[in-house]
PDB file of C-alpha atoms in Angstrom:
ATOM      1  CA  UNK A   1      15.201-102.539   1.756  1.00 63.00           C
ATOM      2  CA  UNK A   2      17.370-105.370   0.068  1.00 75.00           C
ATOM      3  CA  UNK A   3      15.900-107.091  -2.772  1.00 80.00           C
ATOM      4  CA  UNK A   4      15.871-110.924  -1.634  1.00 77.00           C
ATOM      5  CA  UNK A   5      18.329-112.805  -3.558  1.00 85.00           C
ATOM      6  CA  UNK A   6      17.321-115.838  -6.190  1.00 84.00           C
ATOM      7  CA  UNK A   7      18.342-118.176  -3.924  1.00 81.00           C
ATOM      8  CA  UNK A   8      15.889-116.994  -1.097  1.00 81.00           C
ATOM      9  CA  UNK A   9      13.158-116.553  -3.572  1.00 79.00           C
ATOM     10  CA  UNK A  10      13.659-119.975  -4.655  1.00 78.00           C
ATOM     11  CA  UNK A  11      13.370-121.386  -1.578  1.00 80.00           C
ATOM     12  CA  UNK A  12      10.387-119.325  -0.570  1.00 78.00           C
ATOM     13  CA  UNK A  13       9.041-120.854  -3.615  1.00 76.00           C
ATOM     14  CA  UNK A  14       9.948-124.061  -2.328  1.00 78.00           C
ATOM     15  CA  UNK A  15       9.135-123.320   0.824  1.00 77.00           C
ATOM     16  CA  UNK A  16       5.114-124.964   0.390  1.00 69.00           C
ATOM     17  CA  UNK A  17       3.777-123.100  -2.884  1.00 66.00           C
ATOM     18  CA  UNK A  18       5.813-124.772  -5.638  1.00 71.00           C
ATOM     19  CA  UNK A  19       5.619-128.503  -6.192  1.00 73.00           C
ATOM     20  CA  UNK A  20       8.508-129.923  -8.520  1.00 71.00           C
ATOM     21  CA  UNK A  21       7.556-132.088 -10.987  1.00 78.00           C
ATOM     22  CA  UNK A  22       9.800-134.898 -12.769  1.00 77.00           C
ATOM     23  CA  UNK A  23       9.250-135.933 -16.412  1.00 80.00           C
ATOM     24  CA  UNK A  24      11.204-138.966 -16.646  1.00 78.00           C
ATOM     25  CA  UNK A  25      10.853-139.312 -20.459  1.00 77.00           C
ATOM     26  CA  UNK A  26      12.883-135.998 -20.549  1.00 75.00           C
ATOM     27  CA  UNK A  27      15.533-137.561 -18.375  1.00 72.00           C
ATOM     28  CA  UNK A  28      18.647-138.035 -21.054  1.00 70.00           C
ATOM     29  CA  UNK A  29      20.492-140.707 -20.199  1.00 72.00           C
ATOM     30  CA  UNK A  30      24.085-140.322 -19.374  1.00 76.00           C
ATOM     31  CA  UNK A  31      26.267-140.861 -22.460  1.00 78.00           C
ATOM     32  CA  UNK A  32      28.918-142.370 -20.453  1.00 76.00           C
ATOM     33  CA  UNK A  33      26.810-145.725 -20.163  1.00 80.00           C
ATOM     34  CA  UNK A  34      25.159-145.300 -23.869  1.00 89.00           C
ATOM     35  CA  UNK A  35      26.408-148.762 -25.896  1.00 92.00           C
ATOM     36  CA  UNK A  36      26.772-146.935 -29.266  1.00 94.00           C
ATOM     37  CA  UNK A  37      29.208-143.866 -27.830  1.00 95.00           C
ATOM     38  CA  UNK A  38      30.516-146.182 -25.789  1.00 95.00           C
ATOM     39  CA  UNK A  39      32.025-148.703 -28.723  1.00 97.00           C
ATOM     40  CA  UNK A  40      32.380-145.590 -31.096  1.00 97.00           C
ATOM     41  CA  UNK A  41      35.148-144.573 -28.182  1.00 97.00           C
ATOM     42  CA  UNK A  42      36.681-147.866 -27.946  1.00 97.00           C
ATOM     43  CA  UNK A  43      36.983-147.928 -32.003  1.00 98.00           C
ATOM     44  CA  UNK A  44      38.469-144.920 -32.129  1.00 98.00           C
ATOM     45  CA  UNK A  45      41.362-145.732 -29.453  1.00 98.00           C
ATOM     46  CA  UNK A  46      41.949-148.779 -31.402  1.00 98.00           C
ATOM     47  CA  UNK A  47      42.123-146.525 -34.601  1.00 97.00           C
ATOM     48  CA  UNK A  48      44.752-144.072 -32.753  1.00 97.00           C
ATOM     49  CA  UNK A  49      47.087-146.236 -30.961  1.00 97.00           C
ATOM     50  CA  UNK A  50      46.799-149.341 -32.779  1.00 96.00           C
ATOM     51  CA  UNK A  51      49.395-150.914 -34.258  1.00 96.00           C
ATOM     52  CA  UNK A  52      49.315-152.612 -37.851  1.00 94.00           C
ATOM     53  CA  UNK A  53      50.181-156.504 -37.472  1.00 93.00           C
ATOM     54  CA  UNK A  54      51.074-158.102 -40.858  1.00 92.00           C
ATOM     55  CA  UNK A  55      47.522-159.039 -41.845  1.00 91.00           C
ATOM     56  CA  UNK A  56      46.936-155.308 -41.880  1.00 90.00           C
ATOM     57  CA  UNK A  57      44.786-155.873 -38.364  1.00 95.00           C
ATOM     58  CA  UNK A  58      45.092-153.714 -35.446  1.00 96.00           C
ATOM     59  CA  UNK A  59      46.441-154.663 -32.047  1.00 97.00           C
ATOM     60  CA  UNK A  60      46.723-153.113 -28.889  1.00 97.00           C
ATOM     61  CA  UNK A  61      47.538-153.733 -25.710  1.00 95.00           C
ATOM     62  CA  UNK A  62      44.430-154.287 -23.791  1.00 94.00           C
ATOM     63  CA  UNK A  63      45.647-152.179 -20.384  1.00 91.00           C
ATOM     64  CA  UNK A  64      46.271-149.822 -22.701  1.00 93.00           C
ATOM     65  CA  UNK A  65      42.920-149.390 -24.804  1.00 95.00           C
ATOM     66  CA  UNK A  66      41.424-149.775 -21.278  1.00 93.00           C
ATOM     67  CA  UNK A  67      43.189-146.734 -20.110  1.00 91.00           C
ATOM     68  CA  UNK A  68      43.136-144.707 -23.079  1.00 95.00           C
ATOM     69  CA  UNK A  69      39.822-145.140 -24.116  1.00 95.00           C
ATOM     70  CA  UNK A  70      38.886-144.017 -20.070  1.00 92.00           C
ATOM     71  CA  UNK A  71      40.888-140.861 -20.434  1.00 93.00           C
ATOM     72  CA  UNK A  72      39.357-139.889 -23.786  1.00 95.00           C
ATOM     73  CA  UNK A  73      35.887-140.330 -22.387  1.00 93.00           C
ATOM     74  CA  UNK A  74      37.050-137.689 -19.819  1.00 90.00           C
ATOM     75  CA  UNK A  75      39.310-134.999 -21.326  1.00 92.00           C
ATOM     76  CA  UNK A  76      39.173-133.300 -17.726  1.00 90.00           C
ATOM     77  CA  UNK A  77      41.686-136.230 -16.597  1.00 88.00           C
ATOM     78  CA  UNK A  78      44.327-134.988 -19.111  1.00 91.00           C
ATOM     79  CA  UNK A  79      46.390-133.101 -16.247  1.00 89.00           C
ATOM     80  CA  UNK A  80      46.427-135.903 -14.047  1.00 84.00           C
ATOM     81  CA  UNK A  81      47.689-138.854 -16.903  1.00 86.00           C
ATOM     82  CA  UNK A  82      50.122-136.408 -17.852  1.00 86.00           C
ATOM     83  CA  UNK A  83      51.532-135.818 -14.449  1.00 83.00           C
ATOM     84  CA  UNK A  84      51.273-139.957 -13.736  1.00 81.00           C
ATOM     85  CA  UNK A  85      53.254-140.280 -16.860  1.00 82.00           C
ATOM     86  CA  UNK A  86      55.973-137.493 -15.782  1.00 81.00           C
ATOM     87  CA  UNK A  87      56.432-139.299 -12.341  1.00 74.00           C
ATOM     88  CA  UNK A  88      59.567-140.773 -11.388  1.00 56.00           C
ATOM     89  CA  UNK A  89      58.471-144.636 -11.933  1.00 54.00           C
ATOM     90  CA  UNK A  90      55.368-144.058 -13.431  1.00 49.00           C
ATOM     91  CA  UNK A  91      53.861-146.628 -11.517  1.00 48.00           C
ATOM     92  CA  UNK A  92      50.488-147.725 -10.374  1.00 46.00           C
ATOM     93  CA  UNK A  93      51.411-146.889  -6.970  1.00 44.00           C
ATOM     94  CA  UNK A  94      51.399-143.573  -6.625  1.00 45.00           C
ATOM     95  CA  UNK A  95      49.590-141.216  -4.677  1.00 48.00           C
ATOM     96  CA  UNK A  96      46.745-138.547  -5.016  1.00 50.00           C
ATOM     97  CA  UNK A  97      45.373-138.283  -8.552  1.00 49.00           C
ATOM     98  CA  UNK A  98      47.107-140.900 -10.266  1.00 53.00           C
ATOM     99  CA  UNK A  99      45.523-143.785  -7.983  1.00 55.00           C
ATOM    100  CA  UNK A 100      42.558-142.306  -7.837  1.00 58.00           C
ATOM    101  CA  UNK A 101      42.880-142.458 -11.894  1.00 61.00           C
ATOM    102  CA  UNK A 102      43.934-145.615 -11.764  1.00 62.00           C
ATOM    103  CA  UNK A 103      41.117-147.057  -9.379  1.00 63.00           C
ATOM    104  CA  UNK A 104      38.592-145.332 -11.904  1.00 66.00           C
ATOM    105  CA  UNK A 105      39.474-147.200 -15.223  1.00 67.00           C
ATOM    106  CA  UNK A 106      40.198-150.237 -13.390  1.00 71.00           C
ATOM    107  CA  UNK A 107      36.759-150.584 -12.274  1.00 71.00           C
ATOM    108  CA  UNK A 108      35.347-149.182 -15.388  1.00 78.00           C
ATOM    109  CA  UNK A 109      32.914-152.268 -15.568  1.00 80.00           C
ATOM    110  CA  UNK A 110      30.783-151.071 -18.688  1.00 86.00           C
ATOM    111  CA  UNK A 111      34.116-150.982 -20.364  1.00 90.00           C
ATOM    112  CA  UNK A 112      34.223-154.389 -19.717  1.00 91.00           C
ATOM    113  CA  UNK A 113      30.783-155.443 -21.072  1.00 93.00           C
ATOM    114  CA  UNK A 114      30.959-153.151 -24.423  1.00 95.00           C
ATOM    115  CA  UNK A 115      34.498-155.103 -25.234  1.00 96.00           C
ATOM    116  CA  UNK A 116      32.468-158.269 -24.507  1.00 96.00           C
ATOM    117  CA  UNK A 117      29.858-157.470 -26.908  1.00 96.00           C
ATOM    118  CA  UNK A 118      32.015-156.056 -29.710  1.00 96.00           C
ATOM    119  CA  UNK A 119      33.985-159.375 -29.299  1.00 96.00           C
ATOM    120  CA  UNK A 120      30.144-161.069 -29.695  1.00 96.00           C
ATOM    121  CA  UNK A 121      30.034-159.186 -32.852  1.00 95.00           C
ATOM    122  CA  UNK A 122      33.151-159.775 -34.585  1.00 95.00           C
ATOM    123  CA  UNK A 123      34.206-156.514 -34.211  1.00 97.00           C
ATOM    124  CA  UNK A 124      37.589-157.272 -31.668  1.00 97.00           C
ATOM    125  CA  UNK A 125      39.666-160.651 -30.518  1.00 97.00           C
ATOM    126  CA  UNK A 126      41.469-161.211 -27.918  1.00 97.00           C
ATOM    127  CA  UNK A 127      44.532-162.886 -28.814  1.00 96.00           C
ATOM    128  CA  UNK A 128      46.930-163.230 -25.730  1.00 95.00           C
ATOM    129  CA  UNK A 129      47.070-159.596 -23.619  1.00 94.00           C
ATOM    130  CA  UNK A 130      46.118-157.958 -26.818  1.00 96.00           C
ATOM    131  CA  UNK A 131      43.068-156.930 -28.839  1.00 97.00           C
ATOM    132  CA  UNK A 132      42.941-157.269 -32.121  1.00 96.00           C
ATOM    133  CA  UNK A 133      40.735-155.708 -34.899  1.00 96.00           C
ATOM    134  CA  UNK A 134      39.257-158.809 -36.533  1.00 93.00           C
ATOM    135  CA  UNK A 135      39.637-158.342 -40.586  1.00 85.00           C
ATOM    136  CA  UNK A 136      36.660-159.260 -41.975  1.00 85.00           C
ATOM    137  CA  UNK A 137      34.994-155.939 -39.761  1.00 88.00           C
ATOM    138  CA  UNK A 138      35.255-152.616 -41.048  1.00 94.00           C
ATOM    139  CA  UNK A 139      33.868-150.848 -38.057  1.00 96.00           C
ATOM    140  CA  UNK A 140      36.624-149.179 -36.561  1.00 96.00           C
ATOM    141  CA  UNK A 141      37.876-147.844 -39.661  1.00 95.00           C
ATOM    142  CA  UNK A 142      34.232-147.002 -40.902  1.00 96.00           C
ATOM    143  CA  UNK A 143      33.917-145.211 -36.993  1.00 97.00           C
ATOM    144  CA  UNK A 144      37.165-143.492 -38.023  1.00 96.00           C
ATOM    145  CA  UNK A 145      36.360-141.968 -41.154  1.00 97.00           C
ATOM    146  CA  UNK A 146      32.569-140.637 -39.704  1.00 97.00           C
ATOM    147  CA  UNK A 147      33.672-139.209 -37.064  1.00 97.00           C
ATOM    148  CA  UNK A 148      36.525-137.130 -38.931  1.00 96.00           C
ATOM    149  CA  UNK A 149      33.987-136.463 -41.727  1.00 97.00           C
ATOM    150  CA  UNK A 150      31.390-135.309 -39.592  1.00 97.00           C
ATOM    151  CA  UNK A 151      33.310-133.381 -37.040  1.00 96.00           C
ATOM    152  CA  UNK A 152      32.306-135.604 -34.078  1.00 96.00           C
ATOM    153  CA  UNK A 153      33.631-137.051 -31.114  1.00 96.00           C
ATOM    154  CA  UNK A 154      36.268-134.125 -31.340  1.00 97.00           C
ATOM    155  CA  UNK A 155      37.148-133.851 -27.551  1.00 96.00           C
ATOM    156  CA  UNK A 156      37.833-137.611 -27.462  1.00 97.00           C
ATOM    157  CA  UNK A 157      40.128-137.519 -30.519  1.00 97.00           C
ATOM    158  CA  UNK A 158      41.840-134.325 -29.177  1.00 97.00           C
ATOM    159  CA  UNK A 159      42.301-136.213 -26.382  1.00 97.00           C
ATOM    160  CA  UNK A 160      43.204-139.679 -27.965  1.00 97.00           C
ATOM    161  CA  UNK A 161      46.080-137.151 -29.913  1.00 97.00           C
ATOM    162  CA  UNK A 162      47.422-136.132 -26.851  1.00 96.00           C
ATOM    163  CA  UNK A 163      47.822-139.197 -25.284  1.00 95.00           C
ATOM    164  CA  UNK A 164      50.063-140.506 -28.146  1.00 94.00           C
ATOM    165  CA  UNK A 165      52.462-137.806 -26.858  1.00 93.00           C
ATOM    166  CA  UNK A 166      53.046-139.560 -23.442  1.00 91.00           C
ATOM    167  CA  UNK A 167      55.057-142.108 -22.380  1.00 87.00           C
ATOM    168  CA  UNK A 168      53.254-144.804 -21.021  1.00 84.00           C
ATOM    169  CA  UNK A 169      54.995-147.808 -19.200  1.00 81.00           C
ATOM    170  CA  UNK A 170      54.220-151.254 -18.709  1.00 76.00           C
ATOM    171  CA  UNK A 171      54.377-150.310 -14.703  1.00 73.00           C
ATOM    172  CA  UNK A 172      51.248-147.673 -14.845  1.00 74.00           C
ATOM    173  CA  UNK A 173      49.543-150.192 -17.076  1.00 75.00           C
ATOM    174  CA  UNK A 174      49.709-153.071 -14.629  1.00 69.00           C
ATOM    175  CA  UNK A 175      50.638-151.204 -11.282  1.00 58.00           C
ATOM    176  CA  UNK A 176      53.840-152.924 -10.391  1.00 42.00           C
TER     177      UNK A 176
END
């Protein structure tokens, strides 16, 4: 005779003589809503695509940090922003992956709220459609450094590299 499979055995288990128990202080919480990863991201997509203004500030466009820093959070989308960018138009409008990416960093509403509170801390300003690293701060470089120094955060700097190689239009960042 067969030997049942793990499966079956599982669910014979299951089936009335194991009781699952949950341990909710062993529950890790998602990193994807964690405040300090979260602004560590952000930080380092201002570090990477940036530009210097005269001041020696950074600016970028905030579609564009909104975008980027969703992509690096989620190397897996790599294929599909570099297909979006290699479309005829490269516009918002597109169909299949691209406006399903597009729908998923638009609503990114955490996004929202940790750009919020490192505006709250002096960290960012908005100044017109742009953020800008405010001077007195030295978080985003000091974010920088760590995370090269330590060896952290590598996927989302790989990633954050890779997306300097694309050519992103105005029309995928506002979806005209």
């Amino acid at each position: 005779m067969a030997e049942p499979s793990a499966v079956s055995q599982l669910a014979a288990l299951l089936g009335g003589h194991a009781k699952p128990v949950i341990r909710p202080q062993r529950l890790a919480p998602a990193t994807i809503y964690d405040i300090d990863y979260r602004m560590a991201v952000v930080a380092l997509t201002i570090h990477a695509h940036g530009a210097k203004t005269d001041d020696g500030e950074l600016r970028i466009d905030s579609a564009r940090l909104k975008l980027f820093q969703f992509i690096a959070q989620r190397p897996n989308m790599i294929p599909a922003m570099n297909e979006w960018a290699r479309s005829k138009h490269a516009s918002g409008l597109l169909r299949d992956s691209s406006q399903r990416l597009r729908r998923g960093y638009l609503g990114d509403g955490t996004y929202d709220q940790v750009v919020e509170y490192m505006m709250a801390c002096k960290i960012i300003r908005v100044e017109g459609r742009s953020f800008i690293s405010e001077k007195p701060s030295q978080y985003i470089s000091e974010i920088a450094a760590a995370t090269e120094a330590q060896d952290m955060f590598v996927s989302e700097r790989t990633v954050l590299q890779e997306l300097a190689k694309l050519r992103v239009t105005n029309a995928m960042l506002e979806g005209q």
